[in-house]
Short mmCIF file of C-alpha atoms in Angstrom, two decimals:
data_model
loop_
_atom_site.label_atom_id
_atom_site.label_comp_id
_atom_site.label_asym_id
_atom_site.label_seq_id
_atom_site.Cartn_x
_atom_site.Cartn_y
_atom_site.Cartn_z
CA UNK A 1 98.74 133.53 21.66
CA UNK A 2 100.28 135.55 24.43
CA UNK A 3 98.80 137.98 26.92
CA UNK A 4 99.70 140.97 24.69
CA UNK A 5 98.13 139.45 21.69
CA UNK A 6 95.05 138.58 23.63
CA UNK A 7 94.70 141.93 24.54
CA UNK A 8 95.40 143.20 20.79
CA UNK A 9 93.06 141.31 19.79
CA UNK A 10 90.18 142.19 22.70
CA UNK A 11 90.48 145.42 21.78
CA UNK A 12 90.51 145.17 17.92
CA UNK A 13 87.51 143.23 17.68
CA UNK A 14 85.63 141.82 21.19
CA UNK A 15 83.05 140.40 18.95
CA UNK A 16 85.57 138.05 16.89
CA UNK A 17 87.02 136.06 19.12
CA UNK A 18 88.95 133.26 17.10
CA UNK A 19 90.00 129.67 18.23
CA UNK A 20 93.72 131.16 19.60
CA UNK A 21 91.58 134.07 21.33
CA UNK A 22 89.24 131.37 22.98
CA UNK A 23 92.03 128.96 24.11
CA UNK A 24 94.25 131.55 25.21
CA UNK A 25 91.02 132.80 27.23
CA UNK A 26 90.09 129.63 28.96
CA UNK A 27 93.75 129.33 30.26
CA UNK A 28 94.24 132.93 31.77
CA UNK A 29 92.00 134.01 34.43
CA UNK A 30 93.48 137.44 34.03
CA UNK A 31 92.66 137.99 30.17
CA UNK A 32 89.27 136.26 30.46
CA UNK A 33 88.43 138.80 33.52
CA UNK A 34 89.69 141.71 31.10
CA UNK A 35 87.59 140.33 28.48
CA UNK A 36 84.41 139.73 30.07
CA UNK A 37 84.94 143.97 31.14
CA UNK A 38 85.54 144.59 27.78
CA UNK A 39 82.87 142.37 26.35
CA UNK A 40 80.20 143.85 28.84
CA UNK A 41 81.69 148.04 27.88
CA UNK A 42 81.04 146.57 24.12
CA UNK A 43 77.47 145.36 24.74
CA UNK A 44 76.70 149.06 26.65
CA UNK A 45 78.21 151.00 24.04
CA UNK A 46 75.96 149.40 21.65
CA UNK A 47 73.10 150.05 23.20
CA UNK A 48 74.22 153.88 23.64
CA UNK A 49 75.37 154.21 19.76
CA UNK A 50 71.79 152.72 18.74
CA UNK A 51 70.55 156.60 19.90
CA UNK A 52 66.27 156.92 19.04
CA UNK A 53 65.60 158.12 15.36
CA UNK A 54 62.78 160.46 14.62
CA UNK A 55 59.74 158.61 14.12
CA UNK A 56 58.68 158.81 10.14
CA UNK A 57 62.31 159.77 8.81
CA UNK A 58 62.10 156.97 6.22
CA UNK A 59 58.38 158.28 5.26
CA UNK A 60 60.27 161.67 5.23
CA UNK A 61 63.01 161.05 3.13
CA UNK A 62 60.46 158.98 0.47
CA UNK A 63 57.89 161.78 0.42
CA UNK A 64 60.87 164.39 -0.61
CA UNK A 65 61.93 161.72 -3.53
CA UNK A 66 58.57 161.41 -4.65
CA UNK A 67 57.94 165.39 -4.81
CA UNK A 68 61.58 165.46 -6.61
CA UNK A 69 60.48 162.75 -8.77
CA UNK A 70 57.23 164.18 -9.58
CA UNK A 71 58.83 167.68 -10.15
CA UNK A 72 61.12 166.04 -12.80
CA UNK A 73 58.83 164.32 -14.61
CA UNK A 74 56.25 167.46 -14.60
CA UNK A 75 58.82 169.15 -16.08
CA UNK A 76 59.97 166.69 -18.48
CA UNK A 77 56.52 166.74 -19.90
CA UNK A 78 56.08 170.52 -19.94
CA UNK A 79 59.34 170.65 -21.97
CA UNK A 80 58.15 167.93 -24.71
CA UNK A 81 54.49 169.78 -24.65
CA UNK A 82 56.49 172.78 -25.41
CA UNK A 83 58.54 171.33 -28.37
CA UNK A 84 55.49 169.71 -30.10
CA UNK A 85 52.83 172.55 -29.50
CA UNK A 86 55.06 175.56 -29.75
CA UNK A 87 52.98 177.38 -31.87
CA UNK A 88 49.50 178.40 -30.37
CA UNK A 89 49.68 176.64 -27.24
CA UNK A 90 51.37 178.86 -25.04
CA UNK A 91 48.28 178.90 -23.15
CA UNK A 92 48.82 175.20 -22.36
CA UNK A 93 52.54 175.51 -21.31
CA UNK A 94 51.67 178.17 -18.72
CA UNK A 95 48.78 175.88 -17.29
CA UNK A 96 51.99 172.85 -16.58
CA UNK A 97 54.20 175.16 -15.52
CA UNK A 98 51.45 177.18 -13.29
CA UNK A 99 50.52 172.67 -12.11
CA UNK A 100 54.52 172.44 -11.65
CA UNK A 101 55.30 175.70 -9.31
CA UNK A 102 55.08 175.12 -6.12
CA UNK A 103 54.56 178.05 -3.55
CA UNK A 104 57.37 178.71 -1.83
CA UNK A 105 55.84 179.63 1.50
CA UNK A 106 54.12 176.40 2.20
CA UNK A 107 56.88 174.62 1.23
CA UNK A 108 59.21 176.30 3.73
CA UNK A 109 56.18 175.84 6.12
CA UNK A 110 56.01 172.25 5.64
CA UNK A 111 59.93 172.07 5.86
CA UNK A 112 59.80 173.38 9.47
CA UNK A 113 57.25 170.86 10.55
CA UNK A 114 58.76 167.86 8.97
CA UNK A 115 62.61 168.46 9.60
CA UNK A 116 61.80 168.05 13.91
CA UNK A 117 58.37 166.57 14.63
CA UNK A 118 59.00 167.17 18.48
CA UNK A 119 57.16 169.71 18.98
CA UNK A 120 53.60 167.76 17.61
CA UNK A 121 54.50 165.33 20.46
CA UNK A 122 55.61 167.41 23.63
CA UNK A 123 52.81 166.97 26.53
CA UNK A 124 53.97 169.42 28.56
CA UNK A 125 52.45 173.06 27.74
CA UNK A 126 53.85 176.17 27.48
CA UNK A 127 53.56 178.64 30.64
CA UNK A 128 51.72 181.91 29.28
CA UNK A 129 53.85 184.42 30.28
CA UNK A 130 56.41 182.27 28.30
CA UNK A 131 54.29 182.36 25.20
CA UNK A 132 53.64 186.25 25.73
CA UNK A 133 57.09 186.81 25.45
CA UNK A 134 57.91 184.93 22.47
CA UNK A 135 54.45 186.68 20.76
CA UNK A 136 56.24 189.96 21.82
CA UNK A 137 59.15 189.20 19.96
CA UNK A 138 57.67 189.80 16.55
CA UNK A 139 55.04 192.83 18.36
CA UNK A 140 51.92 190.61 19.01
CA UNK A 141 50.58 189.64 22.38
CA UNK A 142 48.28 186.97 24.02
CA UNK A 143 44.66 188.09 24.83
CA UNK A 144 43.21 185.59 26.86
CA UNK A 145 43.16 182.01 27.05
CA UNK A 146 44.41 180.09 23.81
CA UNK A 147 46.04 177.37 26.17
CA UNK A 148 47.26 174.43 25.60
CA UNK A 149 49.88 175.64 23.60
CA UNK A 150 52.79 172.74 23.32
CA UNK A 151 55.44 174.74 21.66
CA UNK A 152 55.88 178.44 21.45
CA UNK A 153 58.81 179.65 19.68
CA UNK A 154 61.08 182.05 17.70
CA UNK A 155 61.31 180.66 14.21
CA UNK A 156 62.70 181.83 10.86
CA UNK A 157 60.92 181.21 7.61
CA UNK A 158 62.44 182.20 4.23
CA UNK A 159 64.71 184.52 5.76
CA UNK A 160 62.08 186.44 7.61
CA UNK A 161 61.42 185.98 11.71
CA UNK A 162 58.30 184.92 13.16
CA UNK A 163 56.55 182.53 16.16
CA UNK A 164 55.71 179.14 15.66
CA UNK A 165 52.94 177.63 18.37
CA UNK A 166 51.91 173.97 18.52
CA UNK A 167 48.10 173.91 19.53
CA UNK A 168 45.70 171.30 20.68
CA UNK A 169 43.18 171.07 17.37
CA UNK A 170 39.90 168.96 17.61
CA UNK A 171 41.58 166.00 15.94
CA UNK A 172 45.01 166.57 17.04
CA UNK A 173 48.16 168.84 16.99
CA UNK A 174 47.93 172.09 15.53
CA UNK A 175 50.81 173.52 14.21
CA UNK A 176 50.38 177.86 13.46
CA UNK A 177 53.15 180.04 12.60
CA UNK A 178 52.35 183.95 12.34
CA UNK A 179 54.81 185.51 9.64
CA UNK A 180 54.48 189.43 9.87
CA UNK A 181 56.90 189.84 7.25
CA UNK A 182 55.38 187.21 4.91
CA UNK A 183 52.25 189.69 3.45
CA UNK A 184 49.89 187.98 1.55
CA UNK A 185 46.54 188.64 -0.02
CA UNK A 186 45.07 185.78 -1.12
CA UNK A 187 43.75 182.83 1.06
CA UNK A 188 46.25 179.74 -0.04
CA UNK A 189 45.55 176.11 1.23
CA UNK A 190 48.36 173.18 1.56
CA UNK A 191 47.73 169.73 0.80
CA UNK A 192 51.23 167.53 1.70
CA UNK A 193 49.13 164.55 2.23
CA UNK A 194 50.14 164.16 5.89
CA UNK A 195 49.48 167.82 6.48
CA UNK A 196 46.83 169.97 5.39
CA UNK A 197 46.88 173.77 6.12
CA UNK A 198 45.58 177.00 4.99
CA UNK A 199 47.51 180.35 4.66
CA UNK A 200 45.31 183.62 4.87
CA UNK A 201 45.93 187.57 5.60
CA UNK A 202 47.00 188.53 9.33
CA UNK A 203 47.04 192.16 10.47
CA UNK A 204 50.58 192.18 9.91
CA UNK A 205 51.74 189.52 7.13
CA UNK A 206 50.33 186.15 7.52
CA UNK A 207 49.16 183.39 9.92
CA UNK A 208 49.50 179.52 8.61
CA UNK A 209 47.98 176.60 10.61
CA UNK A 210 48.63 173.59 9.60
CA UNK A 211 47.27 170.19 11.17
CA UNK A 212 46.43 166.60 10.30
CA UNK A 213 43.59 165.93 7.25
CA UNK A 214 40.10 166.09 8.70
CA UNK A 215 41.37 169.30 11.34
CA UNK A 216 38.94 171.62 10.66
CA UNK A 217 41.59 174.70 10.19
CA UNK A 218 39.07 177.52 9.92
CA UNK A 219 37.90 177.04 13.73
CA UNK A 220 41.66 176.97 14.69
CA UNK A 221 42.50 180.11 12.74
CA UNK A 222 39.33 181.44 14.67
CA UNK A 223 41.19 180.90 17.78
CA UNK A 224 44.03 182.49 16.92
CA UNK A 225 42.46 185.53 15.54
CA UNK A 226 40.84 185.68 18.60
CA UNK A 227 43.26 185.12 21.17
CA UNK A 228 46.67 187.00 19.07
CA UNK A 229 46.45 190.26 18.69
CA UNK A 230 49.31 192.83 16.87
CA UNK A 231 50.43 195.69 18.65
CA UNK B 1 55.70 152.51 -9.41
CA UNK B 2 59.09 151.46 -11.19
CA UNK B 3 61.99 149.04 -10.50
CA UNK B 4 64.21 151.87 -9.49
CA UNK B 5 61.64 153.97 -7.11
CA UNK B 6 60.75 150.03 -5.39
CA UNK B 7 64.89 149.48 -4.93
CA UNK B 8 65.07 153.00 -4.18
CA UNK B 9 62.26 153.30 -1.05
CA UNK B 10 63.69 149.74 -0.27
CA UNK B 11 66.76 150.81 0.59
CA UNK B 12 65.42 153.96 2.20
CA UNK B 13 62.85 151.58 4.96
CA UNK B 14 65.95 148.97 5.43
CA UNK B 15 68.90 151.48 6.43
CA UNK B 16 67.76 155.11 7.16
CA UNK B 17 67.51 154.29 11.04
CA UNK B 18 71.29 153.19 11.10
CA UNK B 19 72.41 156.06 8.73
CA UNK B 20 71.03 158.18 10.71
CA UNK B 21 72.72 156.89 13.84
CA UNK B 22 75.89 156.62 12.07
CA UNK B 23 75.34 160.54 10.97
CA UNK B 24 74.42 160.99 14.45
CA UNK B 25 77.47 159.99 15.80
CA UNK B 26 79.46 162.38 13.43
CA UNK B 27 77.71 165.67 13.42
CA UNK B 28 76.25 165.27 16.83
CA UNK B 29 72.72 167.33 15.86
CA UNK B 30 69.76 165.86 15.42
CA UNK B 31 68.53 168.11 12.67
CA UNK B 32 71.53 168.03 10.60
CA UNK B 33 71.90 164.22 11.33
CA UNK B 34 68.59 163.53 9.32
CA UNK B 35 69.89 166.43 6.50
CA UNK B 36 72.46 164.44 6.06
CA UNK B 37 70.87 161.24 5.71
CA UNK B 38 68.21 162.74 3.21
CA UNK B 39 70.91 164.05 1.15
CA UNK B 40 72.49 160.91 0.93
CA UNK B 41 69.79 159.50 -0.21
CA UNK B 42 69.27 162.02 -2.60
CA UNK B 43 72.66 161.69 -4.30
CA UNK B 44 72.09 157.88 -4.07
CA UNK B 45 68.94 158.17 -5.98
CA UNK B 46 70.71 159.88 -8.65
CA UNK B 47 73.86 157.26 -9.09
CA UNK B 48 71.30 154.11 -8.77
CA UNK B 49 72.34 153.30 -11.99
CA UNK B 50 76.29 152.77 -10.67
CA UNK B 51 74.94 150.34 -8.21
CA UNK B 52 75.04 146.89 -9.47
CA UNK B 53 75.04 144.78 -6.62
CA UNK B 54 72.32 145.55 -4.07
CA UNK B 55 74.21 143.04 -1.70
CA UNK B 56 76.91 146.11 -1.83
CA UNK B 57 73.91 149.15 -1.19
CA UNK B 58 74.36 149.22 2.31
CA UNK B 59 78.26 149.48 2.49
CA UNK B 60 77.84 152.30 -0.63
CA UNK B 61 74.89 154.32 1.27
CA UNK B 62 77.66 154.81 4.31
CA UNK B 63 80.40 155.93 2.24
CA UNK B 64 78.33 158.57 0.44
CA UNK B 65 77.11 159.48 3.50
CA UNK B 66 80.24 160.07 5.33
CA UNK B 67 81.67 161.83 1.99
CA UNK B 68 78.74 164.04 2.03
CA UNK B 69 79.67 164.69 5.72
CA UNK B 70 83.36 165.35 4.60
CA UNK B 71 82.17 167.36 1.32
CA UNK B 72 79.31 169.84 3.68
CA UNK B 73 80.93 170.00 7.34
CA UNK B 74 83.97 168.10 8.37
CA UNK B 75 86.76 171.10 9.00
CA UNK B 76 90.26 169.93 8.72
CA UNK B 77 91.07 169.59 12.62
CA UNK B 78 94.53 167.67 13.46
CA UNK B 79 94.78 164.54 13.54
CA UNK B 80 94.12 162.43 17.05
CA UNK B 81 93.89 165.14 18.88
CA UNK B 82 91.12 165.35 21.77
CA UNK B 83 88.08 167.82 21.12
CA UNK B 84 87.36 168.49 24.89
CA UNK B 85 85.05 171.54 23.55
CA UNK B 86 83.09 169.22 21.54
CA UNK B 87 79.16 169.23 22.62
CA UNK B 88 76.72 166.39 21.29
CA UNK B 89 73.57 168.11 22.48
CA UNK B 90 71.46 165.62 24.10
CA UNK B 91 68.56 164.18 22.05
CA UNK B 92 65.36 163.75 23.76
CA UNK B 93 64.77 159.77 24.74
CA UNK B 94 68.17 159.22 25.74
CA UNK B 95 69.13 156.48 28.33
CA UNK B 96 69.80 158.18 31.53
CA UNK B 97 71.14 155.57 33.75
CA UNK B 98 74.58 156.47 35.04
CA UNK B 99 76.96 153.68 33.22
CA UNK B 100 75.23 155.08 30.19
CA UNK B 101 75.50 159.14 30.27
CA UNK B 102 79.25 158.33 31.40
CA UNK B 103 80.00 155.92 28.48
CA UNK B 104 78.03 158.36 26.35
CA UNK B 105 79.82 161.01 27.20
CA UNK B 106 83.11 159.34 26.81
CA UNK B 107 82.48 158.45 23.86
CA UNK B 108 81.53 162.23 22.75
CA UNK B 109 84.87 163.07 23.91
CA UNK B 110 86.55 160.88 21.95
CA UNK B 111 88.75 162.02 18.77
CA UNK B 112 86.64 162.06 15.38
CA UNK B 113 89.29 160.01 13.81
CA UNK B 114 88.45 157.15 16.75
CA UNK B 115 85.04 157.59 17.24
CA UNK B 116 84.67 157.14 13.48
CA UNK B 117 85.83 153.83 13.04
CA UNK B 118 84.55 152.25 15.99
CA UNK B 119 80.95 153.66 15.85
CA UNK B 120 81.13 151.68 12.10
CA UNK B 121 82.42 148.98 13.32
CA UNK B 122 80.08 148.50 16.46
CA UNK B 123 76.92 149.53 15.12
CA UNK B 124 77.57 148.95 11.47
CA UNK B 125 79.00 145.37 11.75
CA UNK B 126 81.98 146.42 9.01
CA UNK B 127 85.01 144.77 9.03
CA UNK B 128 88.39 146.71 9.27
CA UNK B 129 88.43 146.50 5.31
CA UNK B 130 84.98 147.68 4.74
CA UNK B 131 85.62 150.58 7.06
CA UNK B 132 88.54 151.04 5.14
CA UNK B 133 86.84 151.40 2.33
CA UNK B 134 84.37 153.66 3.72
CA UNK B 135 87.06 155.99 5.45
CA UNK B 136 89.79 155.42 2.48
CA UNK B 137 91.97 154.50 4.72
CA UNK B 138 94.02 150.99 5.23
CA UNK B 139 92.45 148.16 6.96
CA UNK B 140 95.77 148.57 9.71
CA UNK B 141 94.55 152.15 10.23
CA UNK B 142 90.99 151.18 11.18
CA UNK B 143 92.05 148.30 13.31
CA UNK B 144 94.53 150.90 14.99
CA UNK B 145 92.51 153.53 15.43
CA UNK B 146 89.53 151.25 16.97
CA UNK B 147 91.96 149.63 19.10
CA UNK B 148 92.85 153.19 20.61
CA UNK B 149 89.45 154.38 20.97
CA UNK B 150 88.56 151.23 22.89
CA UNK B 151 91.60 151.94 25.10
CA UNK B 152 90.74 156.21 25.37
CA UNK B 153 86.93 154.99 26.12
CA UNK B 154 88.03 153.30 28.93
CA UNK B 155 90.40 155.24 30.35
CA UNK B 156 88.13 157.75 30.32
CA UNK B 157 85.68 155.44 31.96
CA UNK B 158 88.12 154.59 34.84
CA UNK B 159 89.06 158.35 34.73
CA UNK B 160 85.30 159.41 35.54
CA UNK B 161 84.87 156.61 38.19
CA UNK B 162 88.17 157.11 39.97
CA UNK B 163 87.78 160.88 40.14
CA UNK B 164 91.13 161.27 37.35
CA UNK B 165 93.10 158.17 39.04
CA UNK B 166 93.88 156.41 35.68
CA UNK B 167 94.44 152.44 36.42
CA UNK B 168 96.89 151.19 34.13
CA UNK B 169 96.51 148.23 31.86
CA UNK B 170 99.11 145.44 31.72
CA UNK B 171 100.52 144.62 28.44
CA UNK B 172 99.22 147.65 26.40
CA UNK B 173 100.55 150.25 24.89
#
């Protein structure tokens, strides 16, 4: 093996060195200096490839296949219930199908949340003036002190804009998004297993909070009742 | 729980992380880094069945993975050519020490059809063949392609430390 082929092969594959590679290497103090720069650029681009992954993506990506999964077989069953109990039970089929439909809202909620957990893990808090201009984005404004708030930003749910906060709850994070364009009458309440949350009537549209099992929502939707008001 | 959800959340615990540095390194966003890794293993999910050799899964979950990259986002862009506009923006966590925001952003700067190969072969372990496989293109055009990205990465390198003086290296083309 030559100097050219040494090289060739340094750069092909650092990590592969074969018995030619290694003899040619212990002979040249030239190619064994360009190899141990090499090797050492290899080892650091390594470590800057490996970049952090957010923490729970494989729970993530196994909680979506199980809700598929569960989906598919609900709906497997509603079809064969249908098929044997056509006639008379149409009162049964609309009780699956009512188990099967998911709201759409607190999926799209939950979505948010789970796609970047960041924001449930920032320390740093969010100046007020900060937060009073991303409330008066969608016409709502700080009154008094709701602080800490961890995140406080412009977000877009279903098509429709709104402001999502991250608050300190009594058991942890507390994640609230207020959706004036999102009206709703009734008082809804999410269960993802990891997340539990409520959805209830705002002055204009809705307010969701969602935190960890055990939060006790209705004191944080307190807050922000108390501390958001629409203009 | 059945044999195909245990093989299934198996192979979701054992390679998600390095999918979704490998989608990382393509799409450069965090958020659609991890879409793309869930979709993967969505669409794996549904071809289980074609998988008969778990020995093969992790080799199979890159190549959907980079076809789903191909089939959702890659736009053609000419070959080799240097995307000086592209921007990887930074994820949180990063190493900051000098050698490593320089080689990192070297490496950002470096053609897709480089970065590609080498990123698979560094942090995936593949062989030229398996990278090949996973690109569709000939083992000779991975083992090219990584040999010029080492090469570019470098140059670069010298480039930043040097102020644009480019050192040249004996022997190479």
């Amino acid at each position: 093996m030559d100097c050219l082929e040494f090289r060739r092969a340094l750069y092909h594959a650092p990590e592969e060195p074969s018995e030619d590679f290694l003899a040619h290497r212990a002979g040249c103090a030239e190619c064994a200096a360009e190899a141990s720069r090499v090797q050492v650029l290899e080892a650091e681009l390594r470590r800057v490839m490996e970049v952090p992954v957010p923490d729970g993506l494989a729970a993530r990506i196994v909680f979506q296949h199980t809700r598929g999964a569960r989906r598919q077989v609900s709906l497997r069953l509603a079809w064969t219930a249908g098929i044997l109990l056509t006639a008379g039970t149409a009162g049964l089929l609309g009780y699956l199908y009512g188990l099967d439909r998911e709201p759409a809202l607190p999926d799209a909620v939950l979505a948010v949340v789970t796609r970047d957990l960041t924001p449930l893990t920032r320390t740093a808090t969010v100046a007020p003036p900060l937060v009073g201009t991303t409330l008066a984005g969608i016409g709502a404004r700080l009154q008094g002190e709701l602080s800490p708030i961890f995140h406080a930003k412009k977000c877009n749910i279903r098509g429709e804009d709104g402001v999502h906060l991250v608050l300190q709850g009594e058991r942890g994070r507390v994640t609230v998004f207020l959706l004036p364009n999102e009206p709703t009458n009734n008082r809804l309440t999410i269960d993802s297993g990891r997340f539990n949350g409520l959805i209830v009537p705002a002055d204009r549209g809705s307010v969701v909070v969602l935190g960890e099992p055990g939060e006790p929502l209705d004191r944080a939707l307190e807050r922000v009742h108390a501390h958001i008001a629409w203009k | 729980m059945d044999g195909d959800t245990i093989r299934f959340e198996a192979m979701v615990r054992a390679f998600s992380a390095e999918l979704y540095r490998y989608a990382y390194w393509l799409c450069g966003h965090r958020a659609q880094a991890e879409d793309l890794v869930q979709e993967t293993f969505t669409r794996a999910w549904r071809a289980l069945g074609s998988l008969a050799d778990d020995r093969a899964a992790r080799r199979w979950l890159y190549t959907i993975l980079r076809r789903e990259w191909a089939r959702q986002f890659e736009k053609p862009e000419p070959e080799l050519t240097d995307l000086d506009g592209l921007h990887y923006p930074a994820p949180v966590d990063l190493d900051t020490r000098i050698e490593a925001v320089l080689l990192r952003s070297a490496l950002e700067r470096l053609p897709a059809a480089y970065r590609d190969p080498l990123v698979l072969q560094v942090l995936g372990g593949f062989t030229g063949e398996e990278i090949g496989e996973i690109l569709g293109v000939s083992a000779n055009t991975v083992m090219t392609r990584v040999f010029r990205a080492r090469k570019k990465l470098r140059d670069l390198l010298v480039g930043e430390r040097t102020g644009g003086r480019k050192e040249g290296m004996h022997g190479l083309p």
